[in-house]
mmCIF file of C-alpha atoms in Angstrom:
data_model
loop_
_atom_site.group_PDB
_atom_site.id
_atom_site.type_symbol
_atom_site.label_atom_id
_atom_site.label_comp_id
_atom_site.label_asym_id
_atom_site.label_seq_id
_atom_site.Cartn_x
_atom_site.Cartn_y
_atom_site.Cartn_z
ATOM 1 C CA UNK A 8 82.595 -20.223 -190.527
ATOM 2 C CA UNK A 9 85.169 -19.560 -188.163
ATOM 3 C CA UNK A 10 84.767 -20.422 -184.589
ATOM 4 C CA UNK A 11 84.936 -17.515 -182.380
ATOM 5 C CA UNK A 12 87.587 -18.303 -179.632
ATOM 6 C CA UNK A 13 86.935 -17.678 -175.652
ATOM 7 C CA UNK A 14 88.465 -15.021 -174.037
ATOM 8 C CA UNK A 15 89.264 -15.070 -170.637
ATOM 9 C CA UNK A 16 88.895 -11.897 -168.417
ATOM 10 C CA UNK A 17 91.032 -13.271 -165.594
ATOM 11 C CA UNK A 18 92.822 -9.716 -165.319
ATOM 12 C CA UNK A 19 89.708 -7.789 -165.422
ATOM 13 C CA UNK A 20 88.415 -6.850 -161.648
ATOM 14 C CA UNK A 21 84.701 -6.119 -160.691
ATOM 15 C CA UNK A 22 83.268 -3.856 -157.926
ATOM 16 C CA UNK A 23 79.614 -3.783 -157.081
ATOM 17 C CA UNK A 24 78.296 -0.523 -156.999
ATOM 18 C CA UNK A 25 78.082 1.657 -153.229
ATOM 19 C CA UNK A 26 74.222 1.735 -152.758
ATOM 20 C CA UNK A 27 73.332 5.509 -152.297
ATOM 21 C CA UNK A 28 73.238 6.594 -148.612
ATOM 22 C CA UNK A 29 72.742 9.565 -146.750
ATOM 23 C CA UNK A 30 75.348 8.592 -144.293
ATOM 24 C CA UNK A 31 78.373 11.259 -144.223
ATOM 25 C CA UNK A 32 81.320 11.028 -146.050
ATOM 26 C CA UNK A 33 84.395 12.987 -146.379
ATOM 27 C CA UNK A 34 83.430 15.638 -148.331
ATOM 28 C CA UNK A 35 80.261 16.705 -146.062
ATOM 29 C CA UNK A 36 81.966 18.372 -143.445
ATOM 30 C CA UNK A 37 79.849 19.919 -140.783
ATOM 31 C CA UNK A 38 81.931 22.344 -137.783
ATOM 32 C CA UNK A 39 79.574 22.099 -135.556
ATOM 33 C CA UNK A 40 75.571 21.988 -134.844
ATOM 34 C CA UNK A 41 73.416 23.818 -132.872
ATOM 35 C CA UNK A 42 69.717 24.416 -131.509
ATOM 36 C CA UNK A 43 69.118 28.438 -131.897
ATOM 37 C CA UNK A 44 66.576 29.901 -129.339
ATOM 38 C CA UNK A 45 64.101 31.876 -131.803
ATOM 39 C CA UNK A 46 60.599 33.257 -129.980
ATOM 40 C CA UNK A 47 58.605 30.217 -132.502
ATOM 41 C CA UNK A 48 60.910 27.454 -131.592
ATOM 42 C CA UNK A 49 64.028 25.976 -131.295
ATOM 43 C CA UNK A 50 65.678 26.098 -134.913
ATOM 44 C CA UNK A 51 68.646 23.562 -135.699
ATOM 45 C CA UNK A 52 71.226 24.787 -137.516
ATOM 46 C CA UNK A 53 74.420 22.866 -139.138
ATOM 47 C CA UNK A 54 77.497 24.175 -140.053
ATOM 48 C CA UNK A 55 79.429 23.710 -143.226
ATOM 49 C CA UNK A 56 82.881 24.956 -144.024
ATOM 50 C CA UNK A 57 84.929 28.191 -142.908
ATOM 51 C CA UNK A 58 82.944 30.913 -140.462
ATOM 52 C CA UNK A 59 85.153 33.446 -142.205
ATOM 53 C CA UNK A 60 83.972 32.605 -145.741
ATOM 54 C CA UNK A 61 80.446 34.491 -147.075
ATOM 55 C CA UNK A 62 77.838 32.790 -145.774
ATOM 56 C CA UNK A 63 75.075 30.318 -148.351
ATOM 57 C CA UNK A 64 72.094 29.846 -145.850
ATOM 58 C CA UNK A 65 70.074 26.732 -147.144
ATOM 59 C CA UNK A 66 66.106 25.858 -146.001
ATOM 60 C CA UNK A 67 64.852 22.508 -147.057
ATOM 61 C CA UNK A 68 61.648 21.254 -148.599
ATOM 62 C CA UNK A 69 58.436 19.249 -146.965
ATOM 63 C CA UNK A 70 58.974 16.093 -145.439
ATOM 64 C CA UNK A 71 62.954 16.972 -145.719
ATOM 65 C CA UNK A 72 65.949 17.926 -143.759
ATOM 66 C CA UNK A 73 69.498 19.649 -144.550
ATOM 67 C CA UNK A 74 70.929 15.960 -145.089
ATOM 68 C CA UNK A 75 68.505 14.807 -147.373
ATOM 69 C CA UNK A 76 67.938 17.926 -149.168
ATOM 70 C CA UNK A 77 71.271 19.278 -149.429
ATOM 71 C CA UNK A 78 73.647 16.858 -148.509
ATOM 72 C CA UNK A 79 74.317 14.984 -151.815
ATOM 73 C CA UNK A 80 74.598 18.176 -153.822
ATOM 74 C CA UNK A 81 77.087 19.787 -151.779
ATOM 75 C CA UNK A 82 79.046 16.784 -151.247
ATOM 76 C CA UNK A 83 79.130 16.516 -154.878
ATOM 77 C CA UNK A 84 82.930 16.581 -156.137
ATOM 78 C CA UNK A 85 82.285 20.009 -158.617
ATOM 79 C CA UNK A 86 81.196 21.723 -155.664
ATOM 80 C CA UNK A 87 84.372 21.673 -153.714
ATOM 81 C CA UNK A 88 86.056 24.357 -155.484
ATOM 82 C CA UNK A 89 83.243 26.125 -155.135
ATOM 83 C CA UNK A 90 82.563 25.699 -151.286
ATOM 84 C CA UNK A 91 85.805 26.335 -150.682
ATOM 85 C CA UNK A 92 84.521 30.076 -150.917
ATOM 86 C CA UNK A 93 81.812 29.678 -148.541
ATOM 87 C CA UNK A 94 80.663 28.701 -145.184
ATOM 88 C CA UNK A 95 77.207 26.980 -146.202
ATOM 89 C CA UNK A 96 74.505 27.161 -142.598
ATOM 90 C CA UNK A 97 71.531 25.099 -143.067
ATOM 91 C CA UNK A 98 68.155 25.592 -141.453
ATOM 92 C CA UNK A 99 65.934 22.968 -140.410
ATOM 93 C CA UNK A 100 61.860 24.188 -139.928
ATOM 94 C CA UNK A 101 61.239 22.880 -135.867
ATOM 95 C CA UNK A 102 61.236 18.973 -135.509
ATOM 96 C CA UNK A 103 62.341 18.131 -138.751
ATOM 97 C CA UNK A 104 65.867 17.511 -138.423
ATOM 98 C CA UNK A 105 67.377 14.076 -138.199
ATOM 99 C CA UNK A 106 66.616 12.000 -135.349
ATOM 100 C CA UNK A 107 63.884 14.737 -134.092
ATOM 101 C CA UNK A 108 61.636 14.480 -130.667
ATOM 102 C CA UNK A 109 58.295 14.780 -130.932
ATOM 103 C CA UNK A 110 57.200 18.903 -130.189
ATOM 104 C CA UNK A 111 55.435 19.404 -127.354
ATOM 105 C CA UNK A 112 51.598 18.997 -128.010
ATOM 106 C CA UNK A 113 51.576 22.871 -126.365
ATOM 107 C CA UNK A 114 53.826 23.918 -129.447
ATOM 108 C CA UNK A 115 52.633 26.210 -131.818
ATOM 109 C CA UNK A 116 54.243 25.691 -135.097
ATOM 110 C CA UNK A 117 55.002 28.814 -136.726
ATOM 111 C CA UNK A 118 53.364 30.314 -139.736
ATOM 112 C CA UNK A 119 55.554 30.516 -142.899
ATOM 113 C CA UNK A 120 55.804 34.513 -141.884
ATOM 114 C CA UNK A 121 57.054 33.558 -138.690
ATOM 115 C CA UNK A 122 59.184 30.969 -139.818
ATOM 116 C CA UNK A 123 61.009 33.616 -142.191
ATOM 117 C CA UNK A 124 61.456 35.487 -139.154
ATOM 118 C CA UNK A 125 62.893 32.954 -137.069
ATOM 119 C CA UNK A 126 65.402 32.742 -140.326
ATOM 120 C CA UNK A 127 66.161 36.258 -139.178
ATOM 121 C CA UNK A 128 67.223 35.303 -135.588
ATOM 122 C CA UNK A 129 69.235 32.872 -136.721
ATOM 123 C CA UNK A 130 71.105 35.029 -139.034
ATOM 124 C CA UNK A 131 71.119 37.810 -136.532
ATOM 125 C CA UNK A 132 72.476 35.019 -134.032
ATOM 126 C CA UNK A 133 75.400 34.087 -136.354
ATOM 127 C CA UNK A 134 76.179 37.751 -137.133
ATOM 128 C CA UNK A 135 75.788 37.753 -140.691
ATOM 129 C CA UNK A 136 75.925 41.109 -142.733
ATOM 130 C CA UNK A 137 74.717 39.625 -145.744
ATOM 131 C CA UNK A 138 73.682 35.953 -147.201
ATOM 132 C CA UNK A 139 73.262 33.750 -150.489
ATOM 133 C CA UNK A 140 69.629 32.068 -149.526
ATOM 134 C CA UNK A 141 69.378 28.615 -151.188
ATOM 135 C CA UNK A 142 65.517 27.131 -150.621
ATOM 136 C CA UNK A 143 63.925 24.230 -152.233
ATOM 137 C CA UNK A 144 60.053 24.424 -152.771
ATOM 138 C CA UNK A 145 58.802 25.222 -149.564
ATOM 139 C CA UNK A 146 62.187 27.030 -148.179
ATOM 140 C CA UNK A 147 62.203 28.572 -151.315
ATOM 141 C CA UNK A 148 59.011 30.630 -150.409
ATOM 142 C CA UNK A 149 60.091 31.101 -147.025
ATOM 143 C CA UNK A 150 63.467 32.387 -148.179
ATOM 144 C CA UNK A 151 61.345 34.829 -150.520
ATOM 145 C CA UNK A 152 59.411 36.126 -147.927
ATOM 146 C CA UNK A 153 62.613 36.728 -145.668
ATOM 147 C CA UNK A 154 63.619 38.566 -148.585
ATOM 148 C CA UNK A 155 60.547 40.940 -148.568
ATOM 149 C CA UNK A 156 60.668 41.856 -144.887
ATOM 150 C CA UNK A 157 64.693 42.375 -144.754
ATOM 151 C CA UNK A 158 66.108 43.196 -148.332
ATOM 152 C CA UNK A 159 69.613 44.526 -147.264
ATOM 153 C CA UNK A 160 70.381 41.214 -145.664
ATOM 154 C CA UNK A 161 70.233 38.869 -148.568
ATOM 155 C CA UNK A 162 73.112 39.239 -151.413
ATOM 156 C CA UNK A 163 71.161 36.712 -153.729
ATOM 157 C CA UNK A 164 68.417 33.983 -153.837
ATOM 158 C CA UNK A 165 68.966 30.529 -155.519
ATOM 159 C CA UNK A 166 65.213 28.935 -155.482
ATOM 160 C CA UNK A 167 64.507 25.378 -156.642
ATOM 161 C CA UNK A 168 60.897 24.893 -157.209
ATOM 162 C CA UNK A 169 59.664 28.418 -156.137
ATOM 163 C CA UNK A 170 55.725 28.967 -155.497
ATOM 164 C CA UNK A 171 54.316 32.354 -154.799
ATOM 165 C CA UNK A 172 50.610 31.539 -154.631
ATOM 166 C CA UNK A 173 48.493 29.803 -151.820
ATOM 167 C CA UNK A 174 47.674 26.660 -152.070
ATOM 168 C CA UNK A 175 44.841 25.276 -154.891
ATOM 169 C CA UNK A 176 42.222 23.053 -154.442
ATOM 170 C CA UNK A 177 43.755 19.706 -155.455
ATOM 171 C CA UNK A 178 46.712 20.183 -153.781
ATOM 172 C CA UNK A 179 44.651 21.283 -150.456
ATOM 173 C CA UNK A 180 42.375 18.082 -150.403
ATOM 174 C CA UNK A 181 46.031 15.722 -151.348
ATOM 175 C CA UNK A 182 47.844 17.720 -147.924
ATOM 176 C CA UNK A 183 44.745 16.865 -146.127
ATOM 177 C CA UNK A 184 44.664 13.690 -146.405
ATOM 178 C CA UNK A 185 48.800 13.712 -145.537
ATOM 179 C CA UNK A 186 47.720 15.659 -142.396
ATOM 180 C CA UNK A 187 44.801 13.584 -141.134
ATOM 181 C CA UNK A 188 47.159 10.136 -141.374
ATOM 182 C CA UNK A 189 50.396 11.668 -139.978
ATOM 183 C CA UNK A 190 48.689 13.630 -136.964
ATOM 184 C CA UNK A 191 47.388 9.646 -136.023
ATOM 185 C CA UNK A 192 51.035 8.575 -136.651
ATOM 186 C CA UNK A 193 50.751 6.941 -139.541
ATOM 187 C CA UNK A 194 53.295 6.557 -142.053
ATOM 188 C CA UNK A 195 50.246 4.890 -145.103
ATOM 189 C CA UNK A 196 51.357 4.647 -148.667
ATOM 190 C CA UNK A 197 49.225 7.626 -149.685
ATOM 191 C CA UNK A 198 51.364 9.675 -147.584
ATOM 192 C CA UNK A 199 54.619 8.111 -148.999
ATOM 193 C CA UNK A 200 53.180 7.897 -152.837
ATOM 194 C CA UNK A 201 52.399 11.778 -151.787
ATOM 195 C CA UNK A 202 55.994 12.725 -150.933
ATOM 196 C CA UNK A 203 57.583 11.199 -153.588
ATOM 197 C CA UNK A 204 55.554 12.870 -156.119
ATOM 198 C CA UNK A 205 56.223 15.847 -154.550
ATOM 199 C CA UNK A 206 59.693 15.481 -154.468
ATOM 200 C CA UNK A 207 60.098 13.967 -157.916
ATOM 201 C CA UNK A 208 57.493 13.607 -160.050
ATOM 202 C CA UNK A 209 56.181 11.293 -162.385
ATOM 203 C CA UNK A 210 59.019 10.625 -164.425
ATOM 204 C CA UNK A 211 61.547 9.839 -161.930
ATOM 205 C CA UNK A 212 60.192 7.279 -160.260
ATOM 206 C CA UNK A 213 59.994 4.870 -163.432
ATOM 207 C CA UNK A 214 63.434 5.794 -164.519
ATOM 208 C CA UNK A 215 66.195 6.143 -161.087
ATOM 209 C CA UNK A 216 65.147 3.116 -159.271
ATOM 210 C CA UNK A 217 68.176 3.788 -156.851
ATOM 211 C CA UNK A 218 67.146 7.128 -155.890
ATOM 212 C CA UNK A 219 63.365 6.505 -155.066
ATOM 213 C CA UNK A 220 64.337 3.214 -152.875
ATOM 214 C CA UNK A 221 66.752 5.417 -151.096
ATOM 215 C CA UNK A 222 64.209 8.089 -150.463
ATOM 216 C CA UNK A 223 61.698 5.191 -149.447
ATOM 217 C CA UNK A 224 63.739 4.151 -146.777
ATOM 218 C CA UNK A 225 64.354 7.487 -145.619
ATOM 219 C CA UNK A 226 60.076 7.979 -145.570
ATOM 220 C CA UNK A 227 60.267 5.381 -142.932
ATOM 221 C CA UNK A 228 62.405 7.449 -140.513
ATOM 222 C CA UNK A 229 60.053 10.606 -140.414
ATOM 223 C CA UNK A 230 58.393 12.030 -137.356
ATOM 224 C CA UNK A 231 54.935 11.570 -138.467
ATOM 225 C CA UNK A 232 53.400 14.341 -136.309
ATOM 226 C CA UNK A 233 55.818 16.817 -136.590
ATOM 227 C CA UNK A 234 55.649 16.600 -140.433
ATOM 228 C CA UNK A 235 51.694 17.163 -140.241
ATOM 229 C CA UNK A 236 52.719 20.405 -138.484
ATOM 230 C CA UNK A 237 54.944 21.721 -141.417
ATOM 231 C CA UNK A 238 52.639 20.469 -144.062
ATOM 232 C CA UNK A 239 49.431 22.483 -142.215
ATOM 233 C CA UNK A 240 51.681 25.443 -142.838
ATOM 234 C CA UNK A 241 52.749 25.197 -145.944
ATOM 235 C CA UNK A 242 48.949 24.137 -146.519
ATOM 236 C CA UNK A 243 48.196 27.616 -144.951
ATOM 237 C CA UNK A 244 50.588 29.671 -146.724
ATOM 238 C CA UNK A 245 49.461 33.531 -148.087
ATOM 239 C CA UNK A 246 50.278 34.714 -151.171
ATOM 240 C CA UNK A 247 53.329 36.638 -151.680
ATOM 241 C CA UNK A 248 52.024 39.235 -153.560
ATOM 242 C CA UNK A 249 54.788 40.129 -155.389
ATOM 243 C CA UNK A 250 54.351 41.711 -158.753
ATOM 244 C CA UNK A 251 56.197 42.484 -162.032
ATOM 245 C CA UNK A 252 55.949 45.869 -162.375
ATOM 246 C CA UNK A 253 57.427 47.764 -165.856
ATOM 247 C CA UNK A 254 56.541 51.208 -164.992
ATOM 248 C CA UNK A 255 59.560 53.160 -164.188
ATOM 249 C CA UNK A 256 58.002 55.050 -161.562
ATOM 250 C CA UNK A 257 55.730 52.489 -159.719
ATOM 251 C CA UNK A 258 58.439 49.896 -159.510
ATOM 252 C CA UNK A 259 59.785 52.051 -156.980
ATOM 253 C CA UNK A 260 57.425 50.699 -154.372
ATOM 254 C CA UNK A 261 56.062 48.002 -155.444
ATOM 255 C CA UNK A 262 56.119 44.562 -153.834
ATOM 256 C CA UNK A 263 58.946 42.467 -155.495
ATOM 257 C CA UNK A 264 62.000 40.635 -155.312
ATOM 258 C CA UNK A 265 65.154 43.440 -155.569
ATOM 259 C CA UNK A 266 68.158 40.786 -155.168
ATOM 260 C CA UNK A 267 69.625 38.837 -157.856
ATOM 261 C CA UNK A 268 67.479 35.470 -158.418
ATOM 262 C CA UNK A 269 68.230 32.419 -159.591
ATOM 263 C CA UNK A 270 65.159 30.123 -160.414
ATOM 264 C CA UNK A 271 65.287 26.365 -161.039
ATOM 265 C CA UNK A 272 62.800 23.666 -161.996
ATOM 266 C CA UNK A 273 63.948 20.178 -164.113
ATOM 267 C CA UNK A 274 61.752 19.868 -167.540
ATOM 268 C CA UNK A 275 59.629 17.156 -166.070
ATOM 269 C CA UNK A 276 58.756 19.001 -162.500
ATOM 270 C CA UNK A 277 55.683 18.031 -160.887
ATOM 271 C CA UNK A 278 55.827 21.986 -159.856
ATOM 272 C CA UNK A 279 56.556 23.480 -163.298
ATOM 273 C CA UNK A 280 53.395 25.662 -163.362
ATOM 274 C CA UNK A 281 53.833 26.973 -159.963
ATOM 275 C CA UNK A 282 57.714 28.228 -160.925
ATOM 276 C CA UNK A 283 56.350 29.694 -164.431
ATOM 277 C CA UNK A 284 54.489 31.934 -162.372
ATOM 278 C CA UNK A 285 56.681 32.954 -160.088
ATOM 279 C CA UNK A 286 59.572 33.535 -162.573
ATOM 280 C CA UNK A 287 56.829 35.559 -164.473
ATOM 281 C CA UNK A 288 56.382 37.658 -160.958
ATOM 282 C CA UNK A 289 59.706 38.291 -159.877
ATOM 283 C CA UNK A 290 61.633 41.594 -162.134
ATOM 284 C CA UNK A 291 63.117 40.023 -165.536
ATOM 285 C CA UNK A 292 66.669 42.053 -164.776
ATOM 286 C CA UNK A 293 66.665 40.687 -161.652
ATOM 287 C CA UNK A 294 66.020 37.086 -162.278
ATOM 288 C CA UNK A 295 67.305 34.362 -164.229
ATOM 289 C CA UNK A 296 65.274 31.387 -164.618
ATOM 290 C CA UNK A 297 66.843 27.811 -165.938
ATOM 291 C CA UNK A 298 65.119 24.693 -166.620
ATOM 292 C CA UNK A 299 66.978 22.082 -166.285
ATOM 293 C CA UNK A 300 66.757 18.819 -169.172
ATOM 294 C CA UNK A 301 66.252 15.294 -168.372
ATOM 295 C CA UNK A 302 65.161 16.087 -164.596
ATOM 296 C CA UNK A 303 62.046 15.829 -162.472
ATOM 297 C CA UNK A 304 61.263 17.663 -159.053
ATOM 298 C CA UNK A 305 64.888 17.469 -157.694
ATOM 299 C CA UNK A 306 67.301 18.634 -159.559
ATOM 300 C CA UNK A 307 69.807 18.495 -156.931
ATOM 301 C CA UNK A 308 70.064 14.700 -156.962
ATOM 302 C CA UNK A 309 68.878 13.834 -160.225
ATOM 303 C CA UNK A 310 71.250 16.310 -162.016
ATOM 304 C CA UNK A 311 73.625 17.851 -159.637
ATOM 305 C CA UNK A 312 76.315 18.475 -162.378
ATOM 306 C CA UNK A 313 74.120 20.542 -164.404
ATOM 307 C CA UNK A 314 72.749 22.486 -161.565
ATOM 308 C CA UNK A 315 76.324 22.950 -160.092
ATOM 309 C CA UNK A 316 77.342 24.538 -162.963
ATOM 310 C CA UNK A 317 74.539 26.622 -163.239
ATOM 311 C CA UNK A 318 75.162 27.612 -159.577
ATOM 312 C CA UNK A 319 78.470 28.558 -160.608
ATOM 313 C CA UNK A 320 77.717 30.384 -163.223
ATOM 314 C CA UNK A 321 75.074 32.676 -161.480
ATOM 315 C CA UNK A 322 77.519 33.081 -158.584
ATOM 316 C CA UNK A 323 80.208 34.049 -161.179
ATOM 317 C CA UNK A 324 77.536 36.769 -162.709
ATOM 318 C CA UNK A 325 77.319 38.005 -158.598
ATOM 319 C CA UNK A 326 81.184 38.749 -158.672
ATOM 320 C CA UNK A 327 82.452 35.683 -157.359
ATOM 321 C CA UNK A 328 85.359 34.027 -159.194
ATOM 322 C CA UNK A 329 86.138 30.208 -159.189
ATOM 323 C CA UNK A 330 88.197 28.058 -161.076
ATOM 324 C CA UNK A 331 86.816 26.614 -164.452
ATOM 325 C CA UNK A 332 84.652 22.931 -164.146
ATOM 326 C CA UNK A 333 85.691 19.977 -166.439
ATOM 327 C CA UNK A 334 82.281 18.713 -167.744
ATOM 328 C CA UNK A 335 81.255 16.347 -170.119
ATOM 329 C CA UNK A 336 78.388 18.854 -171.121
ATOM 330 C CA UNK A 337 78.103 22.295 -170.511
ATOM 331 C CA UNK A 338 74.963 24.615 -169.668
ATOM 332 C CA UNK A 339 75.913 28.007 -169.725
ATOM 333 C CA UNK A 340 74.135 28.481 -173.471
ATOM 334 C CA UNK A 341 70.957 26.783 -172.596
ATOM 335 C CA UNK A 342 71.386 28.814 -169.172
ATOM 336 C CA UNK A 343 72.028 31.878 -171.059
ATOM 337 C CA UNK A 344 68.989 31.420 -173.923
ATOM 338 C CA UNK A 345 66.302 30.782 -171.132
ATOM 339 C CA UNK A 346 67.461 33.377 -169.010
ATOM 340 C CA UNK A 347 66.363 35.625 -172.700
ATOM 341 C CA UNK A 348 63.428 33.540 -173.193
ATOM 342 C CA UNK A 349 61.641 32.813 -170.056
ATOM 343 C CA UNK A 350 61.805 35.933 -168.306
ATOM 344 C CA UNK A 351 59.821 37.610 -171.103
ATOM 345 C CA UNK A 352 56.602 35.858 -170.077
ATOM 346 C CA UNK A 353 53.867 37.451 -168.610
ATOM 347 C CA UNK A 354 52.779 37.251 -165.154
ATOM 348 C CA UNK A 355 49.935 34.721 -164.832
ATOM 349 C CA UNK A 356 46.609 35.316 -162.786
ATOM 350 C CA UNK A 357 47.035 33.288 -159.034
#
């Protein structure tokens, strides 16, 4: 038999992988910051890219903020050419930004109305004729809602785990719980075993170690009370009433979406019902809806490249033009067939 012989790998030179971070890097440029007066709190707002550009106006999920939402995704190298085209302003919901005081114990946090409306002052504050809204899950509905109340001022809506209904029973008693531990200031493992389900799912947490440690260690930075303020109203939340209406002549008035939509959800969303039901709401001309393979509850991180070109691709369908992406796969006939399939479902009973 012959012997097998060693081979040295003397030229060969290894790197140990970066550990993710949320710290920022080059790409994640932000102008400036700022605290915008509003009549239901002081909103903070950060800057990203050119003032001059058309302005992408971004609202984050529970327990997030515009870095941990947003950050990765837009920093993500695809998205340069892209952002190059825009001037991105995220949103942060009172006392949930990054290094946040605690609100005053006088403080009335807004309701998810109100908090739509304070979206208005800030866009009315920043002069903006016209905006792409980007929310994820409970952004998205207050995005939606802003969308309702001032049609003429939003070009498009990109929404990442939409919901449209209030809130059910289970998930009621589960943000009750949340409430009751963070109003004492607890941080518990409910709460954190809560918020990464939330986030991710089920799926996700067995198979991206990396990205649930990192998200752990963020848990352990949150304002406990403030968070118990935006979960009571998201726990609080009204229907949006929105409808899919065929008839020619009562779609005139009824209570829907108008602007171009793009909904998102991965395959293995903890929220998948919830966005079936919206998409099934919202106008099927209006809206295309893509689920994304291989992904849980946020897309953004766990497949950025996929949802960047999907991004693209609906932006491209608005009348924006970018250069082509490089990618090892490509989406645009899976984004295509469920645009075709999904939007042909019926509306389901809230």
């Amino acid at each position: 038999m012959e012997k097998i012989a060693d081979i040295e790998l003397t030229s060969i030179d290894t790197m140990d992988p970066k550990p993710r971070s949320f710290a920022n890097n080059a790409n994640a440029i932000l102008i400036q910051e700022d605290d915008v007066e509003t009549p239901y709190g002081n909103i903070h707002v950060a800057i990203q890219g050119d003032r001059s550009k058309q302005p992408i106006l971004t609202f984050h999920d529970i327990g997030l903020n515009h870095i941990t939402c947003f950050q990765g995704f837009f920093s993500y190298a695809d998205m340069q050419p892209i952002l190059r085209n825009f001037c991105v302003y995220h949103v942060n919901a009172p006392g949930q930004d990054e290094g946040a005081l605690h609100l005053k114990p006088e403080f009335v946090f807004p309701t998810m109305d109100q908090l739509a409306e304070a979206v208005h002052h800030v866009v009315e504050h920043y002069g903006m004729k016209t905006f792409i809204g980007f929310g994820v899950g409970s952004g998205a509905n207050i995005l939606a809602r802003y969308e309702l109340n001032h049609h003429e001022r939003v070009d498009s809506l990109i929404l990442v785990n939409p919901t449209c209904s209030k809130s059910g029973w289970i998930e009621w008693g589960y943000q009750k719980m949340n409430s009751w531990y963070l109003f004492s200031g607890q941080l518990t493992n409910f709460t954190e075993e809560y918020l990464l389900w939330h986030w991710f799912g089920k799926k996700t947490r067995w198979t991206n170690h990396d990205l649930i440690h990192t998200y752990k260690e963020y848990i352990k930075t949150i304002n406990p009370q403030n968070l118990a303020l935006f979960i009571e109203t998201f726990l609080k939340r009204s229907d949006l009433g929105i409808v899919r209406e065929l008839d020619p002549m009562r779609k005139v008035s009824a209570r829907t979406i108008r602007c171009r939509s793009l909904v998102l959800v991965g395959d293995d969303s903890p929220h998948m019902s919830d966005v079936v039901d919206m998409n099934g709401r919202m106008l099927p001309e209006q809206t295309d809806f893509m689920k994304i393979a291989d992904c849980g509850g946020m897309p953004l991180e766990e497949q950025p490249g996929k949802t960047c070109e999907a991004f693209r691709l609906f932006l491209q369908g608005m009348g924006y033009g970018f250069p082509s992406l490089t990618q090892k796969h490509s989406v645009a006939a899976e984004y295509n067939q469920l645009n075709s399939l999904e939007n042909k479902l019926t509306p389901l009973t809230c």
